[in-house]
Amino acid sequence: MKVKLKKAGLVFSLLIIFMFMNNSSILSKNKSGEPLLLAHRGLGQTFSMEGITGDTCTAERIFKPEHPYLENTIPSMEAAFRAGADVVEFDIRPTKDGQFAVFHDWTLDCRTNATGLPADYTMDELKQLDIGYGYTADNGKTHPFRGKGVGLMPSLDEVLTQFPEQEFLIHIKSDDPAEGIQLAQYLFTLPDKRLKTLTVYGGDKPIEILQEQLPELRVMSKATLKRCLLSYEGIGWTGKIPASCKNTQLHIPEKYTSYLWGWPHKFLQRMEEANTRVIIVAGSGNWSEGFDTKADLKRLPDGYTGGIWTNRIDRIGAAY
C-alpha cells in the first residue's frame, strides 16, 4: 500500500511540475512588439459607469467634453486611427430600406431628435437626424453637440468605402438571425482581402449564421466565447488548443485572466497560432469598460502584446 501511495504521489508531483512548466509565462519568451489597440466606437464621448443599466441614456451623463467627436461617425473613426488605433469597433442597425446604419442604441430617442427604431427609417431619413441632439454633461442645462450631428450617421457601406484597408470590429446589436443573413449577403460582395480585415461579433443566432456562410470570417458571440474558454480550461494545460478556439476572437475581462492556462504570454502565443485574436477589457467586462487612462495600463502584464479595449484612444494611443 505504501509503495502504491508513493508511486501515486510521484506521478502527481510530476504532473504538477509538467503543468507548471508547460504553462508558465515566467519561463516563456515574450513576443516583441506593441499591443493591438482597439478603439471602442471610434473616439466618442465617455460617461460615468456608476449605476448604469441597459436602459440608461448614456448621452445624458457624459463627462465634460475634451474633444469634438461623436461615437460611430466617420470623423470619430478618422480621429481614432490618427491617434494610433489598430482596429475600430462600431455598431450596426438595420434600416427600413435594407441597409445597415452605424449606430449604437436600440432606439433613436436618447441621442437624436427622433424617436423609434432605426429600422423605422430609411438610410436617407436617418441622415437627416441630429445624432448629437441629446448629449449633455450638466443634466440638460446645456447641449454641447446639439445641431452639430446632422448628417453624421453613416451607413456600413460608407464606412468600409471611406476606410478601404483599415481593420474593423463590427457589432451586430441584436440576436435576430435575419441580421446575420443580411450581413452575410453584404459581406459576400467584398473581396477576400477585405474580409480578412473584418471581425464580427454579436448575438449567438446571427453569428452562427455568419460562421456557417463565411467560415473564414473571424467572428465572436457569447456562445463561441463560452465554447472556447470552457474547452480550453479542460485541456489547455496540456498545450493543446481546442478546435472551438480557432479562427475566432476572445474578449477577456481582466478580472478572469488569472484563470487562463499560460496567461499571458503562452496563452497569447497559443491563440495566435489558432488565428484567434485576444482582447482584454477592463473590470468584469459587463459594460464595455476600457483601459482609458495611462494609469489603467499599469494593470497589464509586463510585455503584454495582445489587444487592448479602450474608450479613449486619444489617451492610450499616446502611450505607445
PDB file of C-alpha atoms in Angstrom:
ATOM      1  CA  MET A   1       0.000   0.000   0.000  1.00  0.00           C
ATOM      2  CA  LYS A   2       2.804   2.416   0.948  1.00  0.00           C
ATOM      3  CA  VAL A   3       4.613   1.706  -2.328  1.00  0.00           C
ATOM      4  CA  LYS A   4       1.451   2.421  -4.320  1.00  0.00           C
ATOM      5  CA  LEU A   5       0.901   5.666  -2.420  1.00  0.00           C
ATOM      6  CA  LYS A   6       4.479   6.735  -3.077  1.00  0.00           C
ATOM      7  CA  LYS A   7       4.097   5.996  -6.793  1.00  0.00           C
ATOM      8  CA  ALA A   8       0.825   7.899  -6.912  1.00  0.00           C
ATOM      9  CA  GLY A   9       2.450  10.810  -5.086  1.00  0.00           C
ATOM     10  CA  LEU A  10       5.367  10.787  -7.546  1.00  0.00           C
ATOM     11  CA  VAL A  11       3.043  10.743 -10.552  1.00  0.00           C
ATOM     12  CA  PHE A  12       1.010  13.574  -9.067  1.00  0.00           C
ATOM     13  CA  SER A  13       4.141  15.621  -8.365  1.00  0.00           C
ATOM     14  CA  LEU A  14       5.431  15.095 -11.896  1.00  0.00           C
ATOM     15  CA  LEU A  15       2.049  16.126 -13.285  1.00  0.00           C
ATOM     16  CA  ILE A  16       2.109  19.330 -11.247  1.00  0.00           C
ATOM     17  CA  ILE A  17       5.635  20.092 -12.439  1.00  0.00           C
ATOM     18  CA  PHE A  18       4.606  19.454 -16.062  1.00  0.00           C
ATOM     19  CA  MET A  19       1.546  21.701 -15.755  1.00  0.00           C
ATOM     20  CA  PHE A  20       3.669  24.484 -14.280  1.00  0.00           C
ATOM     21  CA  MET A  21       6.474  24.206 -16.830  1.00  0.00           C
ATOM     22  CA  ASN A  22       4.075  23.881 -19.743  1.00  0.00           C
ATOM     23  CA  ASN A  23       2.025  26.941 -18.778  1.00  0.00           C
ATOM     24  CA  SER A  24       4.416  29.272 -17.022  1.00  0.00           C
ATOM     25  CA  SER A  25       4.754  32.646 -18.705  1.00  0.00           C
ATOM     26  CA  ILE A  26       7.760  33.255 -16.482  1.00  0.00           C
ATOM     27  CA  LEU A  27       9.708  30.697 -18.484  1.00  0.00           C
ATOM     28  CA  SER A  28       8.308  31.615 -21.900  1.00  0.00           C
ATOM     29  CA  LYS A  29       9.918  34.040 -24.278  1.00  0.00           C
ATOM     30  CA  ASN A  30       7.902  37.242 -24.562  1.00  0.00           C
ATOM     31  CA  LYS A  31       6.838  38.232 -28.049  1.00  0.00           C
ATOM     32  CA  SER A  32       8.296  41.571 -29.083  1.00  0.00           C
ATOM     33  CA  GLY A  33       6.112  44.407 -30.297  1.00  0.00           C
ATOM     34  CA  GLU A  34       3.340  46.642 -29.056  1.00  0.00           C
ATOM     35  CA  PRO A  35      -0.218  45.720 -28.043  1.00  0.00           C
ATOM     36  CA  LEU A  36      -3.028  45.927 -30.555  1.00  0.00           C
ATOM     37  CA  LEU A  37      -5.213  48.945 -29.724  1.00  0.00           C
ATOM     38  CA  LEU A  38      -8.955  48.596 -30.280  1.00  0.00           C
ATOM     39  CA  ALA A  39     -10.921  51.851 -30.200  1.00  0.00           C
ATOM     40  CA  HIS A  40     -14.478  51.201 -28.986  1.00  0.00           C
ATOM     41  CA  ARG A  41     -16.944  53.147 -31.188  1.00  0.00           C
ATOM     42  CA  GLY A  42     -14.008  55.140 -32.579  1.00  0.00           C
ATOM     43  CA  LEU A  43     -13.356  58.212 -30.447  1.00  0.00           C
ATOM     44  CA  GLY A  44     -16.539  59.244 -28.655  1.00  0.00           C
ATOM     45  CA  GLN A  45     -17.764  60.944 -25.518  1.00  0.00           C
ATOM     46  CA  THR A  46     -17.339  58.892 -22.355  1.00  0.00           C
ATOM     47  CA  PHE A  47     -19.612  58.742 -19.349  1.00  0.00           C
ATOM     48  CA  SER A  48     -19.875  57.541 -15.778  1.00  0.00           C
ATOM     49  CA  MET A  49     -20.403  53.795 -15.370  1.00  0.00           C
ATOM     50  CA  GLU A  50     -21.822  54.205 -11.862  1.00  0.00           C
ATOM     51  CA  GLY A  51     -25.316  52.761 -11.570  1.00  0.00           C
ATOM     52  CA  ILE A  52     -25.568  52.107 -15.300  1.00  0.00           C
ATOM     53  CA  THR A  53     -28.203  49.683 -16.625  1.00  0.00           C
ATOM     54  CA  GLY A  54     -29.263  48.507 -20.059  1.00  0.00           C
ATOM     55  CA  ASP A  55     -31.876  51.276 -20.192  1.00  0.00           C
ATOM     56  CA  THR A  56     -29.561  54.136 -19.186  1.00  0.00           C
ATOM     57  CA  CYS A  57     -29.342  57.008 -21.670  1.00  0.00           C
ATOM     58  CA  THR A  58     -25.595  57.475 -21.593  1.00  0.00           C
ATOM     59  CA  ALA A  59     -25.721  60.632 -23.735  1.00  0.00           C
ATOM     60  CA  GLU A  60     -27.385  62.357 -20.771  1.00  0.00           C
ATOM     61  CA  ARG A  61     -24.480  61.619 -18.415  1.00  0.00           C
ATOM     62  CA  ILE A  62     -21.327  62.347 -20.388  1.00  0.00           C
ATOM     63  CA  PHE A  63     -18.259  63.845 -18.804  1.00  0.00           C
ATOM     64  CA  LYS A  64     -17.338  67.396 -19.746  1.00  0.00           C
ATOM     65  CA  PRO A  65     -16.236  67.091 -23.398  1.00  0.00           C
ATOM     66  CA  GLU A  66     -12.493  67.055 -24.038  1.00  0.00           C
ATOM     67  CA  HIS A  67     -12.778  66.612 -27.806  1.00  0.00           C
ATOM     68  CA  PRO A  68     -15.404  67.320 -30.513  1.00  0.00           C
ATOM     69  CA  TYR A  69     -16.101  63.766 -31.717  1.00  0.00           C
ATOM     70  CA  LEU A  70     -19.257  61.681 -31.540  1.00  0.00           C
ATOM     71  CA  GLU A  71     -19.113  57.889 -31.477  1.00  0.00           C
ATOM     72  CA  ASN A  72     -19.770  55.737 -34.541  1.00  0.00           C
ATOM     73  CA  THR A  73     -19.134  58.522 -37.039  1.00  0.00           C
ATOM     74  CA  ILE A  74     -16.578  58.769 -39.819  1.00  0.00           C
ATOM     75  CA  PRO A  75     -14.824  61.776 -38.183  1.00  0.00           C
ATOM     76  CA  SER A  76     -14.545  59.816 -34.908  1.00  0.00           C
ATOM     77  CA  MET A  77     -13.041  56.855 -36.752  1.00  0.00           C
ATOM     78  CA  GLU A  78     -10.573  59.083 -38.584  1.00  0.00           C
ATOM     79  CA  ALA A  79      -9.548  60.587 -35.243  1.00  0.00           C
ATOM     80  CA  ALA A  80      -9.171  57.124 -33.707  1.00  0.00           C
ATOM     81  CA  PHE A  81      -6.885  55.873 -36.458  1.00  0.00           C
ATOM     82  CA  ARG A  82      -4.832  59.078 -36.283  1.00  0.00           C
ATOM     83  CA  ALA A  83      -4.459  58.552 -32.528  1.00  0.00           C
ATOM     84  CA  GLY A  84      -2.999  55.090 -33.041  1.00  0.00           C
ATOM     85  CA  ALA A  85      -5.922  52.664 -33.213  1.00  0.00           C
ATOM     86  CA  ASP A  86      -5.149  49.399 -34.976  1.00  0.00           C
ATOM     87  CA  VAL A  87      -8.822  48.388 -35.030  1.00  0.00           C
ATOM     88  CA  VAL A  88     -12.001  50.433 -34.677  1.00  0.00           C
ATOM     89  CA  GLU A  89     -15.189  48.889 -33.305  1.00  0.00           C
ATOM     90  CA  PHE A  90     -18.596  50.135 -34.438  1.00  0.00           C
ATOM     91  CA  ASP A  91     -22.240  49.108 -34.111  1.00  0.00           C
ATOM     92  CA  ILE A  92     -24.756  48.424 -36.877  1.00  0.00           C
ATOM     93  CA  ARG A  93     -28.546  48.601 -37.061  1.00  0.00           C
ATOM     94  CA  PRO A  94     -30.768  47.532 -39.988  1.00  0.00           C
ATOM     95  CA  THR A  95     -32.702  50.268 -41.775  1.00  0.00           C
ATOM     96  CA  LYS A  96     -36.122  50.326 -43.390  1.00  0.00           C
ATOM     97  CA  ASP A  97     -34.607  50.141 -46.881  1.00  0.00           C
ATOM     98  CA  GLY A  98     -32.366  47.131 -46.272  1.00  0.00           C
ATOM     99  CA  GLN A  99     -29.114  48.841 -45.373  1.00  0.00           C
ATOM    100  CA  PHE A 100     -27.118  48.941 -42.159  1.00  0.00           C
ATOM    101  CA  ALA A 101     -26.800  52.220 -40.274  1.00  0.00           C
ATOM    102  CA  VAL A 102     -23.826  52.683 -37.963  1.00  0.00           C
ATOM    103  CA  PHE A 103     -25.492  53.486 -34.651  1.00  0.00           C
ATOM    104  CA  HIS A 104     -25.341  52.041 -31.149  1.00  0.00           C
ATOM    105  CA  ASP A 105     -28.674  52.374 -29.348  1.00  0.00           C
ATOM    106  CA  TRP A 106     -31.786  50.234 -29.718  1.00  0.00           C
ATOM    107  CA  THR A 107     -33.847  53.383 -30.271  1.00  0.00           C
ATOM    108  CA  LEU A 108     -33.160  56.876 -31.540  1.00  0.00           C
ATOM    109  CA  ASP A 109     -34.709  58.593 -28.515  1.00  0.00           C
ATOM    110  CA  CYS A 110     -31.609  59.054 -26.347  1.00  0.00           C
ATOM    111  CA  ARG A 111     -29.097  60.612 -28.741  1.00  0.00           C
ATOM    112  CA  THR A 112     -31.107  62.067 -31.600  1.00  0.00           C
ATOM    113  CA  ASN A 113     -34.014  64.416 -32.298  1.00  0.00           C
ATOM    114  CA  ALA A 114     -36.192  61.493 -33.418  1.00  0.00           C
ATOM    115  CA  THR A 115     -37.982  58.574 -31.781  1.00  0.00           C
ATOM    116  CA  GLY A 116     -38.450  54.920 -32.630  1.00  0.00           C
ATOM    117  CA  LEU A 117     -36.129  52.321 -34.074  1.00  0.00           C
ATOM    118  CA  PRO A 118     -33.526  52.882 -36.787  1.00  0.00           C
ATOM    119  CA  ALA A 119     -35.456  50.209 -38.726  1.00  0.00           C
ATOM    120  CA  ASP A 120     -38.424  52.596 -38.882  1.00  0.00           C
ATOM    121  CA  TYR A 121     -36.419  54.894 -41.164  1.00  0.00           C
ATOM    122  CA  THR A 122     -34.597  54.690 -44.478  1.00  0.00           C
ATOM    123  CA  MET A 123     -30.881  55.453 -44.549  1.00  0.00           C
ATOM    124  CA  ASP A 124     -31.593  58.778 -46.241  1.00  0.00           C
ATOM    125  CA  GLU A 125     -34.045  59.689 -43.480  1.00  0.00           C
ATOM    126  CA  LEU A 126     -31.531  58.745 -40.784  1.00  0.00           C
ATOM    127  CA  LYS A 127     -29.048  61.061 -42.497  1.00  0.00           C
ATOM    128  CA  GLN A 128     -31.338  63.992 -41.701  1.00  0.00           C
ATOM    129  CA  LEU A 129     -31.216  63.401 -37.949  1.00  0.00           C
ATOM    130  CA  ASP A 130     -29.051  65.221 -35.428  1.00  0.00           C
ATOM    131  CA  ILE A 131     -27.167  62.453 -33.622  1.00  0.00           C
ATOM    132  CA  GLY A 132     -25.657  64.954 -31.193  1.00  0.00           C
ATOM    133  CA  TYR A 133     -29.031  66.278 -30.042  1.00  0.00           C
ATOM    134  CA  GLY A 134     -29.322  64.500 -26.682  1.00  0.00           C
ATOM    135  CA  TYR A 135     -25.812  64.885 -25.270  1.00  0.00           C
ATOM    136  CA  THR A 136     -25.413  66.823 -22.031  1.00  0.00           C
ATOM    137  CA  ALA A 137     -22.786  66.969 -19.292  1.00  0.00           C
ATOM    138  CA  ASP A 138     -24.762  69.124 -16.856  1.00  0.00           C
ATOM    139  CA  ASN A 139     -28.169  67.468 -16.506  1.00  0.00           C
ATOM    140  CA  GLY A 140     -29.677  69.226 -19.504  1.00  0.00           C
ATOM    141  CA  LYS A 141     -28.574  72.797 -18.804  1.00  0.00           C
ATOM    142  CA  THR A 142     -26.522  72.800 -22.000  1.00  0.00           C
ATOM    143  CA  HIS A 143     -26.264  70.527 -25.026  1.00  0.00           C
ATOM    144  CA  PRO A 144     -22.778  70.997 -26.490  1.00  0.00           C
ATOM    145  CA  PHE A 145     -23.341  68.850 -29.589  1.00  0.00           C
ATOM    146  CA  ARG A 146     -26.894  69.854 -30.466  1.00  0.00           C
ATOM    147  CA  GLY A 147     -27.053  70.907 -34.109  1.00  0.00           C
ATOM    148  CA  LYS A 148     -23.575  69.534 -34.795  1.00  0.00           C
ATOM    149  CA  GLY A 149     -24.545  65.948 -35.526  1.00  0.00           C
ATOM    150  CA  VAL A 150     -26.834  66.429 -38.536  1.00  0.00           C
ATOM    151  CA  GLY A 151     -25.880  64.057 -41.346  1.00  0.00           C
ATOM    152  CA  LEU A 152     -23.207  62.268 -39.330  1.00  0.00           C
ATOM    153  CA  MET A 153     -24.849  58.848 -39.047  1.00  0.00           C
ATOM    154  CA  PRO A 154     -23.043  56.766 -41.689  1.00  0.00           C
ATOM    155  CA  SER A 155     -24.026  53.549 -43.385  1.00  0.00           C
ATOM    156  CA  LEU A 156     -21.906  50.417 -43.136  1.00  0.00           C
ATOM    157  CA  ASP A 157     -21.060  50.754 -46.809  1.00  0.00           C
ATOM    158  CA  GLU A 158     -19.876  54.350 -46.348  1.00  0.00           C
ATOM    159  CA  VAL A 159     -17.526  53.346 -43.536  1.00  0.00           C
ATOM    160  CA  LEU A 160     -15.920  50.491 -45.434  1.00  0.00           C
ATOM    161  CA  THR A 161     -15.603  52.673 -48.540  1.00  0.00           C
ATOM    162  CA  GLN A 162     -14.046  55.535 -46.580  1.00  0.00           C
ATOM    163  CA  PHE A 163     -11.506  53.199 -44.953  1.00  0.00           C
ATOM    164  CA  PRO A 164     -10.726  50.558 -47.595  1.00  0.00           C
ATOM    165  CA  GLU A 165      -7.724  48.996 -45.822  1.00  0.00           C
ATOM    166  CA  GLN A 166      -8.244  49.628 -42.102  1.00  0.00           C
ATOM    167  CA  GLU A 167      -9.347  46.916 -39.684  1.00  0.00           C
ATOM    168  CA  PHE A 168     -12.776  46.938 -38.049  1.00  0.00           C
ATOM    169  CA  LEU A 169     -14.751  45.052 -35.435  1.00  0.00           C
ATOM    170  CA  ILE A 170     -18.430  45.117 -36.427  1.00  0.00           C
ATOM    171  CA  HIS A 171     -21.032  44.677 -33.714  1.00  0.00           C
ATOM    172  CA  ILE A 172     -24.459  43.226 -34.532  1.00  0.00           C
ATOM    173  CA  LYS A 173     -26.514  44.569 -31.641  1.00  0.00           C
ATOM    174  CA  SER A 174     -29.346  42.029 -31.721  1.00  0.00           C
ATOM    175  CA  ASP A 175     -29.876  38.273 -31.652  1.00  0.00           C
ATOM    176  CA  ASP A 176     -32.056  38.362 -34.765  1.00  0.00           C
ATOM    177  CA  PRO A 177     -30.893  35.730 -37.284  1.00  0.00           C
ATOM    178  CA  ALA A 178     -32.253  37.904 -40.093  1.00  0.00           C
ATOM    179  CA  GLU A 179     -29.482  40.397 -39.377  1.00  0.00           C
ATOM    180  CA  GLY A 180     -26.920  37.632 -39.759  1.00  0.00           C
ATOM    181  CA  ILE A 181     -28.390  36.702 -43.129  1.00  0.00           C
ATOM    182  CA  GLN A 182     -28.475  40.337 -44.253  1.00  0.00           C
ATOM    183  CA  LEU A 183     -24.893  40.989 -43.181  1.00  0.00           C
ATOM    184  CA  ALA A 184     -23.674  37.759 -44.792  1.00  0.00           C
ATOM    185  CA  GLN A 185     -25.267  38.810 -48.083  1.00  0.00           C
ATOM    186  CA  TYR A 186     -23.463  42.143 -47.889  1.00  0.00           C
ATOM    187  CA  LEU A 187     -20.106  40.634 -46.940  1.00  0.00           C
ATOM    188  CA  PHE A 188     -20.350  38.148 -49.838  1.00  0.00           C
ATOM    189  CA  THR A 189     -19.883  41.150 -52.145  1.00  0.00           C
ATOM    190  CA  LEU A 190     -16.500  42.020 -50.615  1.00  0.00           C
ATOM    191  CA  PRO A 191     -13.184  40.566 -51.819  1.00  0.00           C
ATOM    192  CA  ASP A 192     -11.362  38.057 -49.620  1.00  0.00           C
ATOM    193  CA  LYS A 193      -8.621  40.589 -48.914  1.00  0.00           C
ATOM    194  CA  ARG A 194     -11.180  42.941 -47.386  1.00  0.00           C
ATOM    195  CA  LEU A 195     -12.838  40.209 -45.329  1.00  0.00           C
ATOM    196  CA  LYS A 196      -9.502  39.485 -43.670  1.00  0.00           C
ATOM    197  CA  THR A 197      -9.597  42.996 -42.147  1.00  0.00           C
ATOM    198  CA  LEU A 198     -13.027  42.472 -40.563  1.00  0.00           C
ATOM    199  CA  THR A 199     -14.261  40.726 -37.436  1.00  0.00           C
ATOM    200  CA  VAL A 200     -17.930  40.481 -36.473  1.00  0.00           C
ATOM    201  CA  TYR A 201     -19.400  39.874 -33.023  1.00  0.00           C
ATOM    202  CA  GLY A 202     -22.917  39.927 -31.639  1.00  0.00           C
ATOM    203  CA  GLY A 203     -25.854  37.701 -30.739  1.00  0.00           C
ATOM    204  CA  ASP A 204     -25.491  33.926 -30.906  1.00  0.00           C
ATOM    205  CA  LYS A 205     -28.008  33.409 -33.731  1.00  0.00           C
ATOM    206  CA  PRO A 206     -26.700  35.936 -36.304  1.00  0.00           C
ATOM    207  CA  ILE A 207     -23.101  34.960 -35.547  1.00  0.00           C
ATOM    208  CA  GLU A 208     -23.905  31.275 -36.050  1.00  0.00           C
ATOM    209  CA  ILE A 209     -25.276  32.118 -39.495  1.00  0.00           C
ATOM    210  CA  LEU A 210     -22.184  34.150 -40.392  1.00  0.00           C
ATOM    211  CA  GLN A 211     -19.954  31.326 -39.193  1.00  0.00           C
ATOM    212  CA  GLU A 212     -21.797  28.854 -41.418  1.00  0.00           C
ATOM    213  CA  GLN A 213     -21.906  31.043 -44.522  1.00  0.00           C
ATOM    214  CA  LEU A 214     -18.487  32.694 -44.198  1.00  0.00           C
ATOM    215  CA  PRO A 215     -16.301  30.153 -42.356  1.00  0.00           C
ATOM    216  CA  GLU A 216     -13.105  32.140 -42.974  1.00  0.00           C
ATOM    217  CA  LEU A 217     -14.513  35.253 -41.302  1.00  0.00           C
ATOM    218  CA  ARG A 218     -13.355  35.848 -37.740  1.00  0.00           C
ATOM    219  CA  VAL A 219     -16.457  36.015 -35.527  1.00  0.00           C
ATOM    220  CA  MET A 220     -17.410  36.001 -31.840  1.00  0.00           C
ATOM    221  CA  SER A 221     -20.521  35.629 -29.707  1.00  0.00           C
ATOM    222  CA  LYS A 222     -21.211  34.623 -26.125  1.00  0.00           C
ATOM    223  CA  ALA A 223     -21.661  31.064 -27.377  1.00  0.00           C
ATOM    224  CA  THR A 224     -18.340  30.941 -29.254  1.00  0.00           C
ATOM    225  CA  LEU A 225     -16.543  32.577 -26.334  1.00  0.00           C
ATOM    226  CA  LYS A 226     -18.009  30.103 -23.845  1.00  0.00           C
ATOM    227  CA  ARG A 227     -17.227  27.076 -26.020  1.00  0.00           C
ATOM    228  CA  CYS A 228     -13.628  28.115 -26.448  1.00  0.00           C
ATOM    229  CA  LEU A 229     -12.863  29.050 -22.855  1.00  0.00           C
ATOM    230  CA  LEU A 230     -14.584  26.051 -21.266  1.00  0.00           C
ATOM    231  CA  SER A 231     -12.793  23.690 -23.636  1.00  0.00           C
ATOM    232  CA  TYR A 232      -9.503  25.465 -23.032  1.00  0.00           C
ATOM    233  CA  GLU A 233      -9.890  25.234 -19.275  1.00  0.00           C
ATOM    234  CA  GLY A 234     -10.340  21.490 -19.704  1.00  0.00           C
ATOM    235  CA  ILE A 235      -7.344  20.727 -21.926  1.00  0.00           C
ATOM    236  CA  GLY A 236      -5.341  23.946 -22.215  1.00  0.00           C
ATOM    237  CA  TRP A 237      -2.909  22.855 -19.513  1.00  0.00           C
ATOM    238  CA  THR A 238      -1.557  20.292 -21.984  1.00  0.00           C
ATOM    239  CA  GLY A 239      -0.797  22.990 -24.543  1.00  0.00           C
ATOM    240  CA  LYS A 240      -3.456  21.634 -26.904  1.00  0.00           C
ATOM    241  CA  ILE A 241      -5.723  24.252 -28.490  1.00  0.00           C
ATOM    242  CA  PRO A 242      -9.387  23.218 -28.796  1.00  0.00           C
ATOM    243  CA  ALA A 243     -10.968  23.446 -32.248  1.00  0.00           C
ATOM    244  CA  SER A 244     -13.537  25.842 -30.765  1.00  0.00           C
ATOM    245  CA  CYS A 245     -10.715  28.332 -30.093  1.00  0.00           C
ATOM    246  CA  LYS A 246      -9.623  28.550 -33.725  1.00  0.00           C
ATOM    247  CA  ASN A 247     -10.386  31.446 -36.078  1.00  0.00           C
ATOM    248  CA  THR A 248     -12.329  33.479 -33.540  1.00  0.00           C
ATOM    249  CA  GLN A 249     -11.933  36.437 -31.206  1.00  0.00           C
ATOM    250  CA  LEU A 250     -11.843  36.448 -27.425  1.00  0.00           C
ATOM    251  CA  HIS A 251     -12.826  39.401 -25.267  1.00  0.00           C
ATOM    252  CA  ILE A 252     -11.345  38.552 -21.869  1.00  0.00           C
ATOM    253  CA  PRO A 253     -12.301  40.643 -18.812  1.00  0.00           C
ATOM    254  CA  GLU A 254      -9.156  41.368 -16.792  1.00  0.00           C
ATOM    255  CA  LYS A 255     -10.928  40.005 -13.719  1.00  0.00           C
ATOM    256  CA  TYR A 256     -10.726  36.479 -15.147  1.00  0.00           C
ATOM    257  CA  THR A 257      -7.333  36.424 -16.871  1.00  0.00           C
ATOM    258  CA  SER A 258      -5.602  34.655 -13.982  1.00  0.00           C
ATOM    259  CA  TYR A 259      -7.759  31.567 -14.610  1.00  0.00           C
ATOM    260  CA  LEU A 260      -6.351  31.042 -18.122  1.00  0.00           C
ATOM    261  CA  TRP A 261      -3.657  28.425 -18.627  1.00  0.00           C
ATOM    262  CA  GLY A 262      -0.420  30.151 -19.658  1.00  0.00           C
ATOM    263  CA  TRP A 263      -1.648  33.716 -19.186  1.00  0.00           C
ATOM    264  CA  PRO A 264      -0.420  35.970 -20.564  1.00  0.00           C
ATOM    265  CA  HIS A 265       2.407  35.078 -22.953  1.00  0.00           C
ATOM    266  CA  LYS A 266       1.858  31.384 -23.618  1.00  0.00           C
ATOM    267  CA  PHE A 267      -1.891  31.932 -23.859  1.00  0.00           C
ATOM    268  CA  LEU A 268      -1.408  34.704 -26.421  1.00  0.00           C
ATOM    269  CA  GLN A 269       1.052  32.589 -28.421  1.00  0.00           C
ATOM    270  CA  ARG A 270      -1.353  29.656 -28.496  1.00  0.00           C
ATOM    271  CA  MET A 271      -4.276  31.783 -29.633  1.00  0.00           C
ATOM    272  CA  GLU A 272      -2.177  33.478 -32.302  1.00  0.00           C
ATOM    273  CA  GLU A 273      -1.279  30.054 -33.682  1.00  0.00           C
ATOM    274  CA  ALA A 274      -5.023  29.346 -33.861  1.00  0.00           C
ATOM    275  CA  ASN A 275      -5.686  32.601 -35.785  1.00  0.00           C
ATOM    276  CA  THR A 276      -7.602  33.906 -32.776  1.00  0.00           C
ATOM    277  CA  ARG A 277      -7.324  37.465 -31.543  1.00  0.00           C
ATOM    278  CA  VAL A 278      -7.326  38.188 -27.819  1.00  0.00           C
ATOM    279  CA  ILE A 279      -8.682  41.497 -26.497  1.00  0.00           C
ATOM    280  CA  ILE A 280      -8.508  42.352 -22.802  1.00  0.00           C
ATOM    281  CA  VAL A 281     -11.333  44.521 -21.464  1.00  0.00           C
ATOM    282  CA  ALA A 282     -11.333  46.278 -18.118  1.00  0.00           C
ATOM    283  CA  GLY A 283     -13.007  45.047 -14.958  1.00  0.00           C
ATOM    284  CA  SER A 284     -15.613  42.322 -15.241  1.00  0.00           C
ATOM    285  CA  GLY A 285     -16.487  43.198 -18.839  1.00  0.00           C
ATOM    286  CA  ASN A 286     -20.140  43.990 -18.148  1.00  0.00           C
ATOM    287  CA  TRP A 287     -20.407  47.484 -19.619  1.00  0.00           C
ATOM    288  CA  SER A 288     -17.665  47.914 -22.227  1.00  0.00           C
ATOM    289  CA  GLU A 289     -15.223  49.183 -19.636  1.00  0.00           C
ATOM    290  CA  GLY A 290     -11.903  50.042 -21.185  1.00  0.00           C
ATOM    291  CA  PHE A 291      -8.330  50.857 -20.388  1.00  0.00           C
ATOM    292  CA  ASP A 292      -8.893  54.581 -20.683  1.00  0.00           C
ATOM    293  CA  THR A 293      -6.022  56.185 -18.789  1.00  0.00           C
ATOM    294  CA  LYS A 294      -2.278  55.641 -18.656  1.00  0.00           C
ATOM    295  CA  ALA A 295      -2.750  54.539 -15.044  1.00  0.00           C
ATOM    296  CA  ASP A 296      -5.050  51.740 -16.276  1.00  0.00           C
ATOM    297  CA  LEU A 297      -2.245  50.387 -18.457  1.00  0.00           C
ATOM    298  CA  LYS A 298      -0.142  49.687 -15.364  1.00  0.00           C
ATOM    299  CA  ARG A 299      -2.521  46.818 -14.571  1.00  0.00           C
ATOM    300  CA  LEU A 300      -1.476  44.975 -17.738  1.00  0.00           C
ATOM    301  CA  PRO A 301       1.186  42.251 -17.507  1.00  0.00           C
ATOM    302  CA  ASP A 302       4.746  43.274 -18.373  1.00  0.00           C
ATOM    303  CA  GLY A 303       5.400  42.800 -22.068  1.00  0.00           C
ATOM    304  CA  TYR A 304       1.720  42.315 -22.919  1.00  0.00           C
ATOM    305  CA  THR A 305       1.234  42.205 -26.707  1.00  0.00           C
ATOM    306  CA  GLY A 306      -2.423  41.211 -27.031  1.00  0.00           C
ATOM    307  CA  GLY A 307      -5.334  43.512 -27.767  1.00  0.00           C
ATOM    308  CA  ILE A 308      -6.483  46.340 -25.500  1.00  0.00           C
ATOM    309  CA  TRP A 309     -10.064  47.637 -25.431  1.00  0.00           C
ATOM    310  CA  THR A 310     -10.201  51.404 -24.926  1.00  0.00           C
ATOM    311  CA  ASN A 311     -12.829  54.138 -24.991  1.00  0.00           C
ATOM    312  CA  ARG A 312     -10.135  56.829 -25.058  1.00  0.00           C
ATOM    313  CA  ILE A 313      -7.739  56.014 -27.850  1.00  0.00           C
ATOM    314  CA  ASP A 314      -6.627  59.651 -27.757  1.00  0.00           C
ATOM    315  CA  ARG A 315      -5.055  58.974 -24.346  1.00  0.00           C
ATOM    316  CA  ILE A 316      -3.957  55.367 -24.784  1.00  0.00           C
ATOM    317  CA  GLY A 317      -2.528  55.724 -28.275  1.00  0.00           C
ATOM    318  CA  ALA A 318      -0.092  58.319 -26.961  1.00  0.00           C
ATOM    319  CA  ALA A 319       1.324  55.776 -24.514  1.00  0.00           C
ATOM    320  CA  TYR A 320       2.663  53.526 -27.290  1.00  0.00           C
TER     321      TYR A 320
END
